[in-house]
Short mmCIF file of C-alpha atoms in Angstrom, two decimals:
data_model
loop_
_atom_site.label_atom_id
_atom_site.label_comp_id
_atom_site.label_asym_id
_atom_site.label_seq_id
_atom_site.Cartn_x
_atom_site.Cartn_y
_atom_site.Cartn_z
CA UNK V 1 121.36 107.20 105.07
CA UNK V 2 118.15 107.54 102.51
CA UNK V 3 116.01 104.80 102.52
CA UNK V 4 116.30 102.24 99.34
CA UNK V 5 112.65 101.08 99.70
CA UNK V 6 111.02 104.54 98.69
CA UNK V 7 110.70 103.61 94.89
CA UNK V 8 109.17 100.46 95.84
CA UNK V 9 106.65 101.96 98.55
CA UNK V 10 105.75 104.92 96.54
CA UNK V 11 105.27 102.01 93.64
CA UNK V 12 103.32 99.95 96.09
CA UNK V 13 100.53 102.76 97.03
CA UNK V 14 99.65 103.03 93.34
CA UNK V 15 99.12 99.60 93.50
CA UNK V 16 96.55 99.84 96.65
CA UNK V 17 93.45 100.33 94.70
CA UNK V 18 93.93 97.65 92.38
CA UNK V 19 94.91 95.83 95.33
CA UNK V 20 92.09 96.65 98.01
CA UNK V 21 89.46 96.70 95.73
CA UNK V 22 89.32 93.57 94.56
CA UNK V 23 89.91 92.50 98.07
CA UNK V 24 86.84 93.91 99.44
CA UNK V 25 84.75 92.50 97.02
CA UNK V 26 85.69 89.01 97.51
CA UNK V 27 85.37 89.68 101.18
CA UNK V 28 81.90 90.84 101.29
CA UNK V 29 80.28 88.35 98.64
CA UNK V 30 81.08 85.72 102.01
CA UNK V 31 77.06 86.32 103.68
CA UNK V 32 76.51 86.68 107.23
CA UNK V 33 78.72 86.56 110.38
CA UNK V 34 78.45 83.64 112.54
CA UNK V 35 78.51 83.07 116.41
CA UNK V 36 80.91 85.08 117.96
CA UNK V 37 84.83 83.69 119.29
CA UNK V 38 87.37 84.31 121.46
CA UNK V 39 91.08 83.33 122.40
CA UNK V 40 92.65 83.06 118.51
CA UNK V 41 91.86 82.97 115.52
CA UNK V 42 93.10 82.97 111.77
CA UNK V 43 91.51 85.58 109.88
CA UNK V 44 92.29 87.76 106.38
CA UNK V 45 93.70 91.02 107.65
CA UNK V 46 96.09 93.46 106.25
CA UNK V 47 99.32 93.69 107.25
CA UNK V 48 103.07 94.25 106.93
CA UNK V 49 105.14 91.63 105.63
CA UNK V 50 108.63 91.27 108.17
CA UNK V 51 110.55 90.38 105.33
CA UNK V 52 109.87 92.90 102.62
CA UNK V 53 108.40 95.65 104.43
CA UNK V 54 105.70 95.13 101.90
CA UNK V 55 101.19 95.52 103.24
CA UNK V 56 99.08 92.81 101.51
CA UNK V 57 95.88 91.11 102.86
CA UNK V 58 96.62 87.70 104.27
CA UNK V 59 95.75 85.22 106.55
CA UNK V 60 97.25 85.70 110.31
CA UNK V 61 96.34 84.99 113.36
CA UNK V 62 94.59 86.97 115.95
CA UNK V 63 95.10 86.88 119.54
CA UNK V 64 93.91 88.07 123.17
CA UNK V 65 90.37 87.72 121.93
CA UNK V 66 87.35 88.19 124.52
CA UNK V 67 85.35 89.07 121.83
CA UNK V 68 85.42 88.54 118.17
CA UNK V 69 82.24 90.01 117.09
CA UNK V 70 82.83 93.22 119.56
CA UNK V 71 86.47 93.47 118.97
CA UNK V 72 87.37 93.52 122.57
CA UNK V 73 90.56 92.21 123.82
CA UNK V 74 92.96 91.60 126.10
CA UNK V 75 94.23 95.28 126.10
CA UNK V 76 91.87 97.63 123.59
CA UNK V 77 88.11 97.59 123.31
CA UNK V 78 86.75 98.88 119.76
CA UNK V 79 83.67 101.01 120.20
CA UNK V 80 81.18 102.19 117.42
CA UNK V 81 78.70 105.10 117.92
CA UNK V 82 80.76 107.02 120.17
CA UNK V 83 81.23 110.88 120.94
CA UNK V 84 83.90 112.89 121.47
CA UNK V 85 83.90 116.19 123.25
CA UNK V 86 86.52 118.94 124.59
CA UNK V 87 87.24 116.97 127.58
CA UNK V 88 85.57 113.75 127.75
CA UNK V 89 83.81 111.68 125.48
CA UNK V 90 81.11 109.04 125.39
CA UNK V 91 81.69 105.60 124.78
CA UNK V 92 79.32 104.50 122.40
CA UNK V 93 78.42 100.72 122.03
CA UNK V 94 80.74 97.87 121.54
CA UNK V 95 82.14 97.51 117.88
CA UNK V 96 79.67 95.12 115.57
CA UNK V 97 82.16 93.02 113.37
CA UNK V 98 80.55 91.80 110.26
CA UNK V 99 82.24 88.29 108.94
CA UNK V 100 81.78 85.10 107.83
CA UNK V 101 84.03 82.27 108.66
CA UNK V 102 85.22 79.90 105.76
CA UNK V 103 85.45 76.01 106.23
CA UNK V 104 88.61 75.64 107.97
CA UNK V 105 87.65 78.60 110.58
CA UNK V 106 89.12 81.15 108.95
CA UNK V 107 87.64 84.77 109.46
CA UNK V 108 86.51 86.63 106.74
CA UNK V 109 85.81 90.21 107.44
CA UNK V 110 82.54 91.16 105.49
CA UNK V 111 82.78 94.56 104.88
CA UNK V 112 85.17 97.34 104.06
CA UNK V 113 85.21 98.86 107.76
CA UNK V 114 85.04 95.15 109.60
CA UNK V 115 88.27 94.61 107.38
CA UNK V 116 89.78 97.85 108.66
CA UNK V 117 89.18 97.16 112.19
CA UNK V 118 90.06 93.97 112.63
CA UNK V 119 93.58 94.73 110.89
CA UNK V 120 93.71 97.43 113.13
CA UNK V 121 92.95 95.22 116.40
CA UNK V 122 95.93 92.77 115.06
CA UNK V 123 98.45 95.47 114.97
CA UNK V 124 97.60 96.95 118.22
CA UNK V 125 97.38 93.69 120.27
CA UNK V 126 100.65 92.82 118.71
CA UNK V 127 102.19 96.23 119.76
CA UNK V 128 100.57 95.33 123.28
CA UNK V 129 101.81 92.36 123.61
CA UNK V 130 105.88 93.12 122.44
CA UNK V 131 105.52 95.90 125.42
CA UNK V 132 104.03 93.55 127.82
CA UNK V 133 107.33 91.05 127.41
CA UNK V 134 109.29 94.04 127.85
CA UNK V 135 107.87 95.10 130.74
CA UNK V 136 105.01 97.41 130.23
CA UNK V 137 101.21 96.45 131.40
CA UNK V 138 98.54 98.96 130.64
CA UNK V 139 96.67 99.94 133.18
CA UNK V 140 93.28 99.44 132.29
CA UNK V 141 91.93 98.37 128.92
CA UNK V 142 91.95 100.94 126.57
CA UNK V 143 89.00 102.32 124.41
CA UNK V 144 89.20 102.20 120.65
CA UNK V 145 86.84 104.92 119.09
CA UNK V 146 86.22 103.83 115.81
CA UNK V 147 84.61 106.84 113.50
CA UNK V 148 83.32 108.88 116.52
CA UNK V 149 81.01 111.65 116.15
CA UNK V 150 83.21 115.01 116.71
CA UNK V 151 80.80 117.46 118.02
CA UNK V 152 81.49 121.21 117.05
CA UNK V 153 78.82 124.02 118.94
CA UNK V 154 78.72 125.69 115.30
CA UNK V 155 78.95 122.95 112.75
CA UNK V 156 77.48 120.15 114.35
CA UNK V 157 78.86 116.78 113.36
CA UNK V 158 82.46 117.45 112.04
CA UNK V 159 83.69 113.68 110.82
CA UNK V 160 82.59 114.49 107.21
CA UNK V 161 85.31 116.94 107.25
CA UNK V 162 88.14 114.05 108.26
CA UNK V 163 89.32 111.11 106.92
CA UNK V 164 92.33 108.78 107.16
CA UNK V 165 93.61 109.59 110.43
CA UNK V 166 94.59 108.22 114.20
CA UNK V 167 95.20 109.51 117.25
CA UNK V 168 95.88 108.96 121.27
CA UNK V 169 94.26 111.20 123.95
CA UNK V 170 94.87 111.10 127.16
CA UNK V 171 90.97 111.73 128.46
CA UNK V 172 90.43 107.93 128.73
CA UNK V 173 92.47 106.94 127.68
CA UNK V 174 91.01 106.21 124.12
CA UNK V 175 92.69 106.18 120.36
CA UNK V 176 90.82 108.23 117.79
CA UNK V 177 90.27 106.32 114.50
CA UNK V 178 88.98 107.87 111.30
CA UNK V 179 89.13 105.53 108.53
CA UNK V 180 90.10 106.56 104.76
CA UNK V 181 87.27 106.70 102.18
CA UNK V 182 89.81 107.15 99.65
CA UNK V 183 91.30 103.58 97.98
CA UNK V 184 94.40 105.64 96.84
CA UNK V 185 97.47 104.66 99.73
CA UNK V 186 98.00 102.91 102.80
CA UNK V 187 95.36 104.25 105.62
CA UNK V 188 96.73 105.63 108.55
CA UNK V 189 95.25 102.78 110.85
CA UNK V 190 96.34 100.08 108.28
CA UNK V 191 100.03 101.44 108.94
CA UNK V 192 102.03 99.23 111.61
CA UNK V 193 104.50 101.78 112.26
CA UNK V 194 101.54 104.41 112.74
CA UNK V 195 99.77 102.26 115.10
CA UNK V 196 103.04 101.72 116.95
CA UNK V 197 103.31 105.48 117.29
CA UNK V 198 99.58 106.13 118.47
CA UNK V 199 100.12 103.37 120.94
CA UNK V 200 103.51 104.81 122.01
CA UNK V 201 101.22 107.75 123.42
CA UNK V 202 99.72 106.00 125.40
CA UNK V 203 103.06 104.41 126.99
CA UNK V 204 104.36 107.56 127.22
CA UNK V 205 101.40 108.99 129.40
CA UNK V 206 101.56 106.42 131.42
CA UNK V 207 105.45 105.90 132.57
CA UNK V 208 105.43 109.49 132.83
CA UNK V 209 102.06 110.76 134.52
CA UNK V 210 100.12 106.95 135.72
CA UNK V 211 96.24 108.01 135.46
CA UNK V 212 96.31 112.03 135.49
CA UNK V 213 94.55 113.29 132.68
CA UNK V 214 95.63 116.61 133.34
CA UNK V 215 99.22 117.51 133.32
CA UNK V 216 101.30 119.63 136.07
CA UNK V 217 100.97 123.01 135.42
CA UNK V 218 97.64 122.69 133.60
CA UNK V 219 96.65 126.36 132.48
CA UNK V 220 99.99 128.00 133.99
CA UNK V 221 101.49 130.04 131.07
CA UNK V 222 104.89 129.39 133.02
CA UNK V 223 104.68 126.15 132.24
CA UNK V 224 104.40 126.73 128.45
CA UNK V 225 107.95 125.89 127.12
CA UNK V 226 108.06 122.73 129.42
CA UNK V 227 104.65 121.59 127.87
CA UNK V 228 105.77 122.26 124.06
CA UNK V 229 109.34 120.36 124.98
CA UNK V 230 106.75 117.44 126.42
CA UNK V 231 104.89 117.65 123.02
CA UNK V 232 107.73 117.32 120.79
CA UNK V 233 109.33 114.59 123.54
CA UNK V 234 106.09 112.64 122.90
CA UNK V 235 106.30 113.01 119.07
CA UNK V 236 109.84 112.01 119.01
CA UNK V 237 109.68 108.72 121.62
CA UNK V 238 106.42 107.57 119.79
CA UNK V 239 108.48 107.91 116.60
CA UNK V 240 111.10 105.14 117.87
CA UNK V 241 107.69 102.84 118.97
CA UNK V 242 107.03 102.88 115.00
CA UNK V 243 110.57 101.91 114.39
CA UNK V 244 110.73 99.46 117.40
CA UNK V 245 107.57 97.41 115.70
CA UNK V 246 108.50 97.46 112.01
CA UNK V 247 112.20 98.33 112.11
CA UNK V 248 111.77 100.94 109.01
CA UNK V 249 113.53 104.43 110.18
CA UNK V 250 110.80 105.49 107.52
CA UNK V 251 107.66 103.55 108.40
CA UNK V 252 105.33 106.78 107.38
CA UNK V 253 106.63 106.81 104.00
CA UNK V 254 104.20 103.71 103.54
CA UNK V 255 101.38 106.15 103.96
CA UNK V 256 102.72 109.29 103.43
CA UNK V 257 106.14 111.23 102.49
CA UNK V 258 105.94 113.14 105.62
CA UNK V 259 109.92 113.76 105.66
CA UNK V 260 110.04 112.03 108.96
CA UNK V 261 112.93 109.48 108.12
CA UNK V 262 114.88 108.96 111.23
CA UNK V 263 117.87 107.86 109.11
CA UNK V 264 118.63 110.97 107.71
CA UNK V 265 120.47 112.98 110.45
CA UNK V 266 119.34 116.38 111.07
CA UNK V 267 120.39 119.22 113.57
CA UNK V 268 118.55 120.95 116.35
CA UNK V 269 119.24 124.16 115.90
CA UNK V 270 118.83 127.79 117.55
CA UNK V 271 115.65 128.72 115.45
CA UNK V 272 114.20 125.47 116.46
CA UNK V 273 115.03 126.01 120.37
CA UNK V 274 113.43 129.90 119.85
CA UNK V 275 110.39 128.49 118.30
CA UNK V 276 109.92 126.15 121.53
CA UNK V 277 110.30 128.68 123.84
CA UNK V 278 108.35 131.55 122.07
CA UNK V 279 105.84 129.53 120.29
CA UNK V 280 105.67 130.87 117.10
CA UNK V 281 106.04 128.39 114.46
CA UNK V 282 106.62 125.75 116.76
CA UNK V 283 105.10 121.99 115.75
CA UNK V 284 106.07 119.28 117.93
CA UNK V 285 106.16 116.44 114.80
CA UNK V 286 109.09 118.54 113.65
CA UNK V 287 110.81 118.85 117.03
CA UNK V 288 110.18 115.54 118.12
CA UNK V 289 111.75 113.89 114.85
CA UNK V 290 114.72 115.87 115.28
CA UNK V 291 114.85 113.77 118.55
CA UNK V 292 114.14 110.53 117.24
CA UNK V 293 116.92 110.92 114.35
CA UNK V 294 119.43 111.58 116.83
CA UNK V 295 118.36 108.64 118.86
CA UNK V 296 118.47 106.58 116.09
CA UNK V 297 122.15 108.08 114.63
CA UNK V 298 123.35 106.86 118.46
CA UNK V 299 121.82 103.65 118.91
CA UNK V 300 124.39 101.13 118.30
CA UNK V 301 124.15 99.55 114.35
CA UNK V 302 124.96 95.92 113.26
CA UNK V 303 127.75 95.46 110.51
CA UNK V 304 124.77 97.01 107.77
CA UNK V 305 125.00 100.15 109.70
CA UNK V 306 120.94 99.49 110.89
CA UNK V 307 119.51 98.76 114.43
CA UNK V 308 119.33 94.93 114.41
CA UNK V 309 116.37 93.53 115.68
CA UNK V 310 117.98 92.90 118.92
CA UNK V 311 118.95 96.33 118.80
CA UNK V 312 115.33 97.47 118.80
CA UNK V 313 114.33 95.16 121.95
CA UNK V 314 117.28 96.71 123.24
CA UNK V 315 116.08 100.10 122.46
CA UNK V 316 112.33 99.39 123.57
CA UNK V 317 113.93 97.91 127.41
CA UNK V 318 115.72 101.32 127.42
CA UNK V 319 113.24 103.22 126.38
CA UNK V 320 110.51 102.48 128.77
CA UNK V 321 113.45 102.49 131.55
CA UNK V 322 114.42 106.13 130.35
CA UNK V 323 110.40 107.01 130.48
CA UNK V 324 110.28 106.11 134.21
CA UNK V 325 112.77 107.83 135.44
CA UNK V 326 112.43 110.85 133.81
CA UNK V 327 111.18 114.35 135.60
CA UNK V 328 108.48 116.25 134.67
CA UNK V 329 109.43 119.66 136.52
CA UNK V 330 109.20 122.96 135.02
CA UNK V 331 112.04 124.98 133.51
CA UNK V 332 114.65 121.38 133.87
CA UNK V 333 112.64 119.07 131.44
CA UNK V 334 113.68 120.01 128.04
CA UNK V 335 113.74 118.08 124.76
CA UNK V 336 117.10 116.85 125.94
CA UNK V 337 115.61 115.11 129.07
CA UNK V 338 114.76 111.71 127.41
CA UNK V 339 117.75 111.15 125.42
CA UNK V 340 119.94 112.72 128.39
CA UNK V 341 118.39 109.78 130.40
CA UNK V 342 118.81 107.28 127.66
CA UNK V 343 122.47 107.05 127.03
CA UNK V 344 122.80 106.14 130.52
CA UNK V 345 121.92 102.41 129.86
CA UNK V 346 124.68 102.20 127.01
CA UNK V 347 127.79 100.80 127.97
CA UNK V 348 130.75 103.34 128.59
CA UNK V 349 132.37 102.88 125.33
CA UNK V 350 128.90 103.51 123.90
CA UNK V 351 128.23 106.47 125.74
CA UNK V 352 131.07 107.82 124.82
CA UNK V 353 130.06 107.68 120.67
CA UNK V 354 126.40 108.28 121.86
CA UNK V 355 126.84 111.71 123.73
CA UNK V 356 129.00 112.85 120.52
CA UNK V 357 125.82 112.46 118.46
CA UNK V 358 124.11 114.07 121.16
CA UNK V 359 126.37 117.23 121.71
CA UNK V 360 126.87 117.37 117.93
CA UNK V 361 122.86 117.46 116.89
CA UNK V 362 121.34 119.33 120.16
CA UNK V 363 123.79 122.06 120.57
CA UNK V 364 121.23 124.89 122.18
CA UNK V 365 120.55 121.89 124.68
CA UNK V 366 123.95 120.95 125.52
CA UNK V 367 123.82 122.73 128.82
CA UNK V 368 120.97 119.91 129.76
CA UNK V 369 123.14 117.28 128.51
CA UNK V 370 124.40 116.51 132.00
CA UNK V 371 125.12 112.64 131.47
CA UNK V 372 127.64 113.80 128.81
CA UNK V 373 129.44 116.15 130.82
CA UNK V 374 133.18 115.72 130.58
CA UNK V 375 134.79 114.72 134.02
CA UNK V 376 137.68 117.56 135.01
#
């Protein structure tokens, strides 16, 4: 199934520098910020329209606020100044939003990167909060390190170097954040779906491994094939997070035509299986949307042949079940582990249709497949 909104997307990122220019301007021409807030507020932040699929800057509200000016919340904590090492990094100081507030309350971001970050805080406390009614708490607040300085022995400071990206690591646990300086798509961080992902890290790390910032078998080249099937696992299960939150199979098309659409069914083959256990050519995006297509070819459709939003909070209670129970044991996990575990809170009849996806689409995995195993 190809998705019928990549004319319009691809239409609507030539539009973004008309659109975000103008945008910023009017924003910044507001003056200084005012005393700081908490709880909610409205404010103009960009952000994906549920109807249409469509970003444009708009007023919403903004939740789970301890701190407006500092961007800290209920469940991520924006941080400015920081540095990021190897292994560890160091915090920084608390985020300094620049706004003004118009006559009715509403927050005005004043600058380009205040507007960025406070769009970004939106779609992360949202994602927080849809995985808090489903079940999953964080467990601690987690650090938001906005334009850290990336420290290279050799180069020095390497952030001139990146732009327009996002990223989870476990040593934290902390999101990345590099913001575009080029007005010519969708940022990264500006992408729900993306943010969904990034988070999805995080929820992965967590079900799976609690605080441990070093995974089983840390440094053990025995481990290696387990730790590349984890890698494209996480890939894949962070993929259906984007799709839980915005409901687009392709939500990085938005930003990017990454060939990522889950929609368009795609085999696991042999040369994919040798890569993951040899390593060479292996890339765990790739692997892990092979996963997340078959997921979403298995997942039960409404009468449109799509995943109905009750389908996705489905999906998202089954997911996070599947993510507890799984093992993380050397030579058993596989790429099959997750979806193996998933089918199991489908109903029989479901199953049935779901493991024929499976079987079909994972053949060099089928011996893994134990919860589709034909009874004698």
């Amino acid at each position: 199934m190809k998705n019928t909104n990549r004319v319009e997307t691809l239409h609507a990122r030539r539009r973004w520098r008309g659109l975000l220019g103008p945008s910023l301007l009017g924003l910044v021409m507001q003056g200084c910020a005012p005393e700081d807030a908490s709880g909610t507020v409205m404010a103009y932040v960009f952000a994906r329209d549920e109807a249409t699929g469509q970003y444009a800057l708009g007023r919403h509200p903004v939740e789970n606020l301890e701190s407006l000016r500092e961007l800290r919340g209920r469940d991520v904590d924006f941080r400015g100044g920081s540095e990021l090492m190897t292994s560890s990094y160091e915090r920084g100081s608390p985020f300094a939003l620049e706004y003004t507030r118009e006559a009715d309350g509403t927050v005005v971001p004043g600058d380009m990167h205040s507007l960025y970050a406070l769009s970004l805080y939106r779609s992360m406390d949202r994602t927080a909060t849809l995985l808090r009614a489903h079940g999953h708490v964080p467990r601690r607040r987690l650090d938001v390190l906005y334009y850290p300085r990336l420290d290279n022995l050799l180069t020095g400071d390497g952030r001139a170097e990146l732009t327009d990206n996002a990223a989870y690591s476990s040593v934290g646990p902390s999101f990345l954040i590099v913001p575009s300086f080029l007005l010519d798509g969708l940022p990264m961080m500006l992408n729900e779906g993306v943010v969904a992902h990034e988070f999805g890290h995080a929820v992965i790390h967590q079900e799976l491994f609690g605080d441990l910032e070093t995974l089983p078998g840390e440094g053990d080249s025995s481990w290696d094939t387990t730790r590349r099937d984890l890698s494209a696992m996480h890939e894949g299960v962070a993929d259906l997070f984007g799709l839980i939150v915005t409901g687009d199979p392709d939500y990085v098309l938005a930003t990017v035509d990454a060939d990522r659409d889950m929609a368009e069914p795609r085999d696991y083959t042999p040369t994919r299986r040798e890569e993951a256990v040899l390593g060479d050519g292996f890339e765990p995006h790739a692997h892990g949307s092979l996963l997340a297509r078959a997921v979403y070819e298995l997942w039960p459709k409404d009468a449109q042949g799509r995943i109905s939003p009750e389908g996705r909070s489905r999906l998202l209670t089954a997911t996070l079940a599947s993510l507890r129970e799984l093992k993380f044991e050397k030579d058993t996990f596989t790429l099959a582990s997750f979806p193996n575990t998933l089918v199991t809170h489908l109903s029989a009849e479901e199953r049935e249709a779901a493991c024929a996806v499976l079987l079909k689409r994972m053949k060099p995995l089928t011996a893994t497949l134990t919860s589709c195993e034909v009874a004698p």
